[in-house]
mmCIF file of C-alpha atoms in Angstrom:
data_model
loop_
_atom_site.group_PDB
_atom_site.id
_atom_site.type_symbol
_atom_site.label_atom_id
_atom_site.label_comp_id
_atom_site.label_asym_id
_atom_site.label_seq_id
_atom_site.Cartn_x
_atom_site.Cartn_y
_atom_site.Cartn_z
ATOM 1 C CA MET K 1 -21.854 16.872 44.542
ATOM 2 C CA VAL K 2 -19.013 19.242 45.309
ATOM 3 C CA ASN K 3 -17.361 18.439 41.928
ATOM 4 C CA GLU K 4 -20.382 19.328 39.786
ATOM 5 C CA PRO K 5 -19.609 23.087 39.765
ATOM 6 C CA THR K 6 -16.043 22.293 38.683
ATOM 7 C CA VAL K 7 -17.263 20.164 35.777
ATOM 8 C CA ARG K 8 -19.747 22.852 34.765
ATOM 9 C CA LYS K 9 -17.073 25.567 34.834
ATOM 10 C CA LEU K 10 -14.752 23.452 32.695
ATOM 11 C CA GLN K 11 -17.545 22.988 30.163
ATOM 12 C CA GLU K 12 -18.316 26.720 30.180
ATOM 13 C CA MET K 13 -14.642 27.394 29.447
ATOM 14 C CA ARG K 14 -14.929 25.001 26.486
ATOM 15 C CA LEU K 15 -12.645 22.453 28.129
ATOM 16 C CA ALA K 16 -14.990 19.615 27.278
ATOM 17 C CA THR K 17 -12.370 16.879 27.082
ATOM 18 C CA MET K 18 -10.876 17.920 30.403
ATOM 19 C CA ALA K 19 -14.341 17.928 31.982
ATOM 20 C CA GLU K 20 -15.126 14.460 30.625
ATOM 21 C CA SER K 21 -11.771 13.075 31.753
ATOM 22 C CA PHE K 22 -12.214 14.602 35.204
ATOM 23 C CA GLN K 23 -15.564 12.866 35.551
ATOM 24 C CA LYS K 24 -13.985 9.543 34.541
ATOM 25 C CA GLN K 25 -11.286 10.014 37.158
ATOM 26 C CA LEU K 26 -13.934 10.582 39.809
ATOM 27 C CA LEU K 27 -15.650 7.299 38.925
ATOM 28 C CA ASP K 28 -12.503 5.189 38.628
ATOM 29 C CA THR K 29 -10.928 4.496 42.032
ATOM 30 C CA SER K 30 -7.626 3.422 40.436
ATOM 31 C CA TYR K 31 -6.824 7.090 39.808
ATOM 32 C CA GLN K 32 -6.719 7.657 43.572
ATOM 33 C CA GLU K 33 -3.360 5.901 43.637
ATOM 34 C CA LEU K 34 -1.883 8.729 41.535
ATOM 35 C CA SER K 35 -0.669 12.061 42.860
ATOM 36 C CA PHE K 36 -2.524 15.308 42.188
ATOM 37 C CA GLU K 37 0.228 16.374 39.747
ATOM 38 C CA GLU K 38 -0.064 13.123 37.788
ATOM 39 C CA ARG K 39 -3.843 13.275 37.561
ATOM 40 C CA PHE K 40 -3.837 16.946 36.602
ATOM 41 C CA GLY K 41 -1.123 16.322 34.005
ATOM 42 C CA MET K 42 -3.255 13.613 32.407
ATOM 43 C CA LEU K 43 -6.224 15.994 32.168
ATOM 44 C CA VAL K 44 -4.113 18.693 30.532
ATOM 45 C CA ASP K 45 -2.508 16.229 28.084
ATOM 46 C CA LEU K 46 -5.891 14.939 26.916
ATOM 47 C CA GLU K 47 -7.286 18.439 26.410
ATOM 48 C CA TRP K 48 -4.129 19.543 24.582
ATOM 49 C CA SER K 49 -4.215 16.483 22.276
ATOM 50 C CA ARG K 50 -7.874 17.011 21.431
ATOM 51 C CA ARG K 51 -7.292 20.640 20.496
ATOM 52 C CA LYS K 52 -4.279 19.780 18.357
ATOM 53 C CA ASN K 53 -6.220 17.028 16.580
ATOM 54 C CA ASN K 54 -9.155 19.350 15.985
ATOM 55 C CA ARG K 55 -6.861 22.015 14.576
ATOM 56 C CA LEU K 56 -5.193 19.512 12.242
ATOM 57 C CA THR K 57 -8.580 18.232 11.045
ATOM 58 C CA SER K 58 -9.698 21.809 10.392
ATOM 59 C CA LEU K 59 -6.539 22.668 8.418
ATOM 60 C CA ILE K 60 -6.906 19.584 6.218
ATOM 61 C CA ARG K 61 -10.592 20.320 5.597
ATOM 62 C CA LYS K 62 -9.957 23.973 4.686
ATOM 63 C CA ALA K 63 -7.109 23.037 2.320
ATOM 64 C CA ASP K 64 -9.571 21.304 -0.060
ATOM 65 C CA PHE K 65 -7.104 18.555 -0.956
ATOM 66 C CA GLN K 66 -8.143 16.401 -3.873
ATOM 67 C CA GLN K 67 -6.666 13.440 -1.992
ATOM 68 C CA SER K 68 -7.048 14.132 1.715
ATOM 69 C CA ASP K 69 -5.792 10.643 2.627
ATOM 70 C CA ALA K 70 -2.378 11.196 1.046
ATOM 71 C CA CYS K 71 0.626 10.954 3.331
ATOM 72 C CA ILE K 72 4.384 10.845 2.983
ATOM 73 C CA GLU K 73 4.566 7.487 4.744
ATOM 74 C CA ASN K 74 2.473 5.794 2.017
ATOM 75 C CA ILE K 75 4.422 7.027 -1.013
ATOM 76 C CA GLU K 76 5.348 4.051 -3.225
ATOM 77 C CA TYR K 77 9.005 3.961 -4.246
ATOM 78 C CA HIS K 78 8.827 1.577 -7.195
ATOM 79 C CA ALA K 79 12.203 1.348 -8.901
ATOM 80 C CA ASP K 80 10.908 2.683 -12.223
ATOM 81 C CA ARG K 81 9.482 5.826 -10.562
ATOM 82 C CA LYS K 82 13.033 6.883 -9.596
ATOM 83 C CA LEU K 83 11.913 8.867 -6.573
ATOM 84 C CA ASP K 84 14.608 10.031 -4.168
ATOM 85 C CA ARG K 85 13.362 8.980 -0.714
ATOM 86 C CA THR K 86 15.939 11.153 1.067
ATOM 87 C CA GLN K 87 14.900 14.242 -0.895
ATOM 88 C CA ILE K 88 11.207 13.634 -0.247
ATOM 89 C CA LEU K 89 11.693 13.102 3.492
ATOM 90 C CA ARG K 90 13.846 16.223 3.705
ATOM 91 C CA LEU K 91 11.218 18.300 1.900
ATOM 92 C CA ALA K 92 8.465 16.797 4.062
ATOM 93 C CA SER K 93 10.061 18.472 7.079
ATOM 94 C CA GLY K 94 8.711 21.749 5.691
ATOM 95 C CA ALA K 95 11.950 23.742 5.791
ATOM 96 C CA TYR K 96 11.347 24.916 2.213
ATOM 97 C CA ILE K 97 8.119 26.598 3.371
ATOM 98 C CA HIS K 98 9.924 28.558 6.059
ATOM 99 C CA ASP K 99 12.540 29.536 3.458
ATOM 100 C CA LYS K 100 9.778 30.684 1.052
ATOM 101 C CA LEU K 101 10.964 28.279 -1.660
ATOM 102 C CA ASN K 102 8.867 26.361 -4.182
ATOM 103 C CA MET K 103 8.575 22.851 -5.566
ATOM 104 C CA ILE K 104 7.983 21.612 -9.108
ATOM 105 C CA ILE K 105 6.560 18.090 -9.396
ATOM 106 C CA MET K 106 6.717 16.741 -12.950
ATOM 107 C CA GLY K 107 5.411 13.543 -14.461
ATOM 108 C CA ALA K 108 3.095 12.105 -17.083
ATOM 109 C CA SER K 109 -0.651 11.831 -16.575
ATOM 110 C CA GLY K 110 -1.366 9.321 -13.829
ATOM 111 C CA ALA K 111 2.187 9.378 -12.479
ATOM 112 C CA GLY K 112 1.001 10.359 -9.005
ATOM 113 C CA LYS K 113 1.812 14.074 -8.990
ATOM 114 C CA THR K 114 -1.400 15.029 -7.201
ATOM 115 C CA TYR K 115 -0.936 12.391 -4.504
ATOM 116 C CA LEU K 116 2.640 13.490 -3.857
ATOM 117 C CA ALA K 117 1.671 17.175 -3.736
ATOM 118 C CA CYS K 118 -1.207 16.459 -1.350
ATOM 119 C CA ALA K 119 1.130 14.380 0.829
ATOM 120 C CA PHE K 120 3.464 17.370 1.114
ATOM 121 C CA GLY K 121 0.454 19.557 1.838
ATOM 122 C CA ILE K 122 -0.757 17.311 4.653
ATOM 123 C CA SER K 123 2.770 17.263 6.093
ATOM 124 C CA ALA K 124 2.560 21.053 6.229
ATOM 125 C CA CYS K 125 -0.807 20.787 7.973
ATOM 126 C CA ARG K 126 0.783 18.461 10.523
ATOM 127 C CA ASN K 127 3.151 21.342 11.262
ATOM 128 C CA PHE K 128 0.009 23.467 11.681
ATOM 129 C CA LEU K 129 0.607 25.556 8.581
ATOM 130 C CA PRO K 130 -2.410 26.566 6.451
ATOM 131 C CA VAL K 131 -2.433 25.095 2.936
ATOM 132 C CA LYS K 132 -4.606 25.672 -0.135
ATOM 133 C CA TYR K 133 -4.969 23.144 -2.964
ATOM 134 C CA ILE K 134 -6.547 24.212 -6.258
ATOM 135 C CA ARG K 135 -6.390 23.267 -9.931
ATOM 136 C CA LEU K 136 -4.939 26.040 -12.091
ATOM 137 C CA PRO K 137 -7.985 26.158 -14.441
ATOM 138 C CA GLU K 138 -10.236 26.593 -11.417
ATOM 139 C CA LEU K 139 -7.995 29.310 -9.979
ATOM 140 C CA LEU K 140 -7.924 31.277 -13.229
ATOM 141 C CA ASN K 141 -11.708 31.055 -13.488
ATOM 142 C CA ASP K 142 -12.094 32.253 -9.876
ATOM 143 C CA LEU K 143 -9.763 35.187 -10.524
ATOM 144 C CA ALA K 144 -11.696 36.203 -13.638
ATOM 145 C CA VAL K 145 -14.975 36.102 -11.698
ATOM 146 C CA ALA K 146 -13.425 38.031 -8.803
ATOM 147 C CA ARG K 147 -12.214 40.732 -11.164
ATOM 148 C CA GLY K 148 -15.710 41.091 -12.590
ATOM 149 C CA GLU K 149 -17.245 41.287 -9.115
ATOM 150 C CA GLY K 150 -14.718 43.838 -7.883
ATOM 151 C CA ILE K 151 -13.126 41.557 -5.267
ATOM 152 C CA PHE K 152 -9.945 40.702 -7.177
ATOM 153 C CA GLY K 153 -7.729 42.507 -4.654
ATOM 154 C CA ARG K 154 -9.317 40.699 -1.729
ATOM 155 C CA MET K 155 -8.792 37.317 -3.379
ATOM 156 C CA MET K 156 -5.178 38.149 -4.202
ATOM 157 C CA LYS K 157 -4.528 38.994 -0.545
ATOM 158 C CA ALA K 158 -5.968 35.628 0.493
ATOM 159 C CA TYR K 159 -3.713 33.732 -1.924
ATOM 160 C CA LYS K 160 -0.693 35.801 -0.911
ATOM 161 C CA LYS K 161 -1.313 35.030 2.762
ATOM 162 C CA VAL K 162 -1.414 31.209 2.667
ATOM 163 C CA PRO K 163 2.002 29.682 3.515
ATOM 164 C CA LEU K 164 1.681 26.818 1.000
ATOM 165 C CA LEU K 165 -0.300 26.932 -2.245
ATOM 166 C CA ILE K 166 -0.606 23.786 -4.383
ATOM 167 C CA LEU K 167 -1.373 24.458 -8.045
ATOM 168 C CA ASP K 168 -2.385 21.258 -9.817
ATOM 169 C CA GLU K 169 -2.753 20.841 -13.604
ATOM 170 C CA TRP K 170 -0.186 23.605 -14.033
ATOM 171 C CA LEU K 171 -0.221 24.911 -17.629
ATOM 172 C CA LEU K 172 -1.996 21.830 -18.916
ATOM 173 C CA VAL K 173 -3.457 23.983 -21.715
ATOM 174 C CA SER K 174 -2.359 27.221 -23.329
ATOM 175 C CA LEU K 175 -3.401 30.448 -21.614
ATOM 176 C CA LYS K 176 -5.221 33.488 -22.885
ATOM 177 C CA GLU K 177 -3.320 36.750 -22.399
ATOM 178 C CA SER K 178 -5.723 37.821 -19.626
ATOM 179 C CA GLU K 179 -5.130 34.517 -17.842
ATOM 180 C CA ALA K 180 -1.362 34.911 -18.200
ATOM 181 C CA ARG K 181 -1.605 38.365 -16.618
ATOM 182 C CA ASP K 182 -3.623 37.020 -13.706
ATOM 183 C CA LEU K 183 -1.129 34.205 -13.296
ATOM 184 C CA LEU K 184 1.718 36.706 -13.115
ATOM 185 C CA GLU K 185 -0.206 38.573 -10.401
ATOM 186 C CA ILE K 186 -0.407 35.388 -8.323
ATOM 187 C CA VAL K 187 3.234 34.429 -8.877
ATOM 188 C CA GLU K 188 4.430 37.961 -8.155
ATOM 189 C CA ALA K 189 2.302 38.251 -5.011
ATOM 190 C CA ARG K 190 3.748 35.017 -3.622
ATOM 191 C CA HIS K 191 7.348 35.569 -4.727
ATOM 192 C CA GLN K 192 9.543 35.353 -1.595
ATOM 193 C CA THR K 193 6.449 35.583 0.629
ATOM 194 C CA GLY K 194 5.066 32.033 0.390
ATOM 195 C CA SER K 195 5.760 28.609 -1.078
ATOM 196 C CA THR K 196 4.011 27.055 -4.063
ATOM 197 C CA ILE K 197 3.957 23.495 -5.388
ATOM 198 C CA PHE K 198 3.481 23.301 -9.157
ATOM 199 C CA CYS K 199 2.213 19.984 -10.568
ATOM 200 C CA SER K 200 2.937 19.788 -14.281
ATOM 201 C CA GLN K 201 3.171 17.292 -17.105
ATOM 202 C CA PHE K 202 5.796 19.495 -18.719
ATOM 203 C CA ALA K 203 9.273 20.649 -17.747
ATOM 204 C CA PRO K 204 9.730 24.425 -17.324
ATOM 205 C CA GLY K 205 11.246 24.565 -20.793
ATOM 206 C CA GLY K 206 7.793 23.824 -22.201
ATOM 207 C CA TRP K 207 5.943 26.378 -20.070
ATOM 208 C CA HIS K 208 6.944 29.326 -22.216
ATOM 209 C CA SER K 209 4.810 28.262 -25.181
ATOM 210 C CA LYS K 210 1.844 27.503 -22.891
ATOM 211 C CA ILE K 211 1.909 31.001 -21.402
ATOM 212 C CA GLY K 212 2.141 32.550 -24.837
ATOM 213 C CA GLU K 213 3.152 36.187 -24.473
ATOM 214 C CA ASN K 214 6.951 36.277 -24.251
ATOM 215 C CA THR K 215 7.323 39.081 -21.718
ATOM 216 C CA LEU K 216 4.761 37.567 -19.351
ATOM 217 C CA ALA K 217 6.275 34.102 -19.756
ATOM 218 C CA ASP K 218 9.766 35.390 -18.951
ATOM 219 C CA ALA K 219 8.490 37.181 -15.852
ATOM 220 C CA ILE K 220 6.547 34.148 -14.569
ATOM 221 C CA LEU K 221 9.350 31.635 -15.137
ATOM 222 C CA ASP K 222 11.966 33.951 -13.638
ATOM 223 C CA ARG K 223 10.024 34.031 -10.356
ATOM 224 C CA ILE K 224 9.609 30.239 -10.211
ATOM 225 C CA VAL K 225 12.447 28.209 -11.683
ATOM 226 C CA HIS K 226 15.295 29.848 -9.759
ATOM 227 C CA SER K 227 13.755 29.177 -6.344
ATOM 228 C CA SER K 228 12.243 25.714 -6.779
ATOM 229 C CA TYR K 229 13.140 22.166 -5.862
ATOM 230 C CA THR K 230 12.317 19.696 -8.655
ATOM 231 C CA ILE K 231 10.874 16.195 -8.372
ATOM 232 C CA THR K 232 10.422 14.162 -11.544
ATOM 233 C CA ILE K 233 8.207 11.075 -11.338
ATOM 234 C CA GLU K 234 9.099 8.557 -13.985
ATOM 235 C CA GLY K 235 7.744 5.055 -14.509
ATOM 236 C CA THR K 236 6.530 2.725 -17.216
ATOM 237 C CA ASP K 237 3.106 2.238 -15.573
ATOM 238 C CA SER K 238 0.880 4.993 -14.244
ATOM 239 C CA MET K 239 -0.345 4.800 -10.664
ATOM 240 C CA ARG K 240 -3.892 4.534 -12.008
ATOM 241 C CA LYS K 241 -2.869 1.340 -13.787
ATOM 242 C CA ARG K 242 -1.071 0.012 -10.707
ATOM 243 C CA LYS K 243 -4.125 0.719 -8.534
ATOM 244 C CA GLY K 244 -6.730 -0.269 -11.125
ATOM 245 C CA LEU K 245 -9.103 -3.187 -10.833
ATOM 246 C CA ILE K 246 -7.692 -4.834 -13.960
ATOM 247 C CA GLN K 247 -4.025 -5.681 -13.496
#
């Protein structure tokens, strides 16, 4: 058939969806009622959508979200949580990322901090911005290993490069001085170059004692608190209790 070389060339150019759709058009006589421009536009739209969907799937996978099903649309605004829907929707637009600003999400254990942070992260992915989610204890361990293996600088460049970094379990336990120094390196590297979401059980006033060394604590807080939006999740019941099997 005269169309077989066309299909093969589309496949060789990695336009698989366009090739498949073209074959379907050839077999379905109803498409003959459409103009060339309409049929060609449909082929391009399908290929474009597939590539966008694949890119979004890849960004979400590479982000390593703890809750990859989180989304802004499914946030629960129970009265006792006192969440500001307008603020959340405004932040979900991603303007804070373009402005290189940060976000502090505070709440007790089980309040839903991780879900909310991941929802913001997936919103960023929907805008085709790379995101990285990691727990602070895991990050500090990775940095210590990287320093020992002589790749600390390379890892720092990777964390500086990502537009949105989500740090969960922020200062859940007190830091060693070496960990506080590594944390300052991360915060300094990302200051005014990228956005970070900090998920913490404690308000910034309690971070100082967790960091320990006064000079390091002052330097870290100075680079965070003055350029961060704050969301506090309240509530009498944790989300784990609300979602649990035993009500």
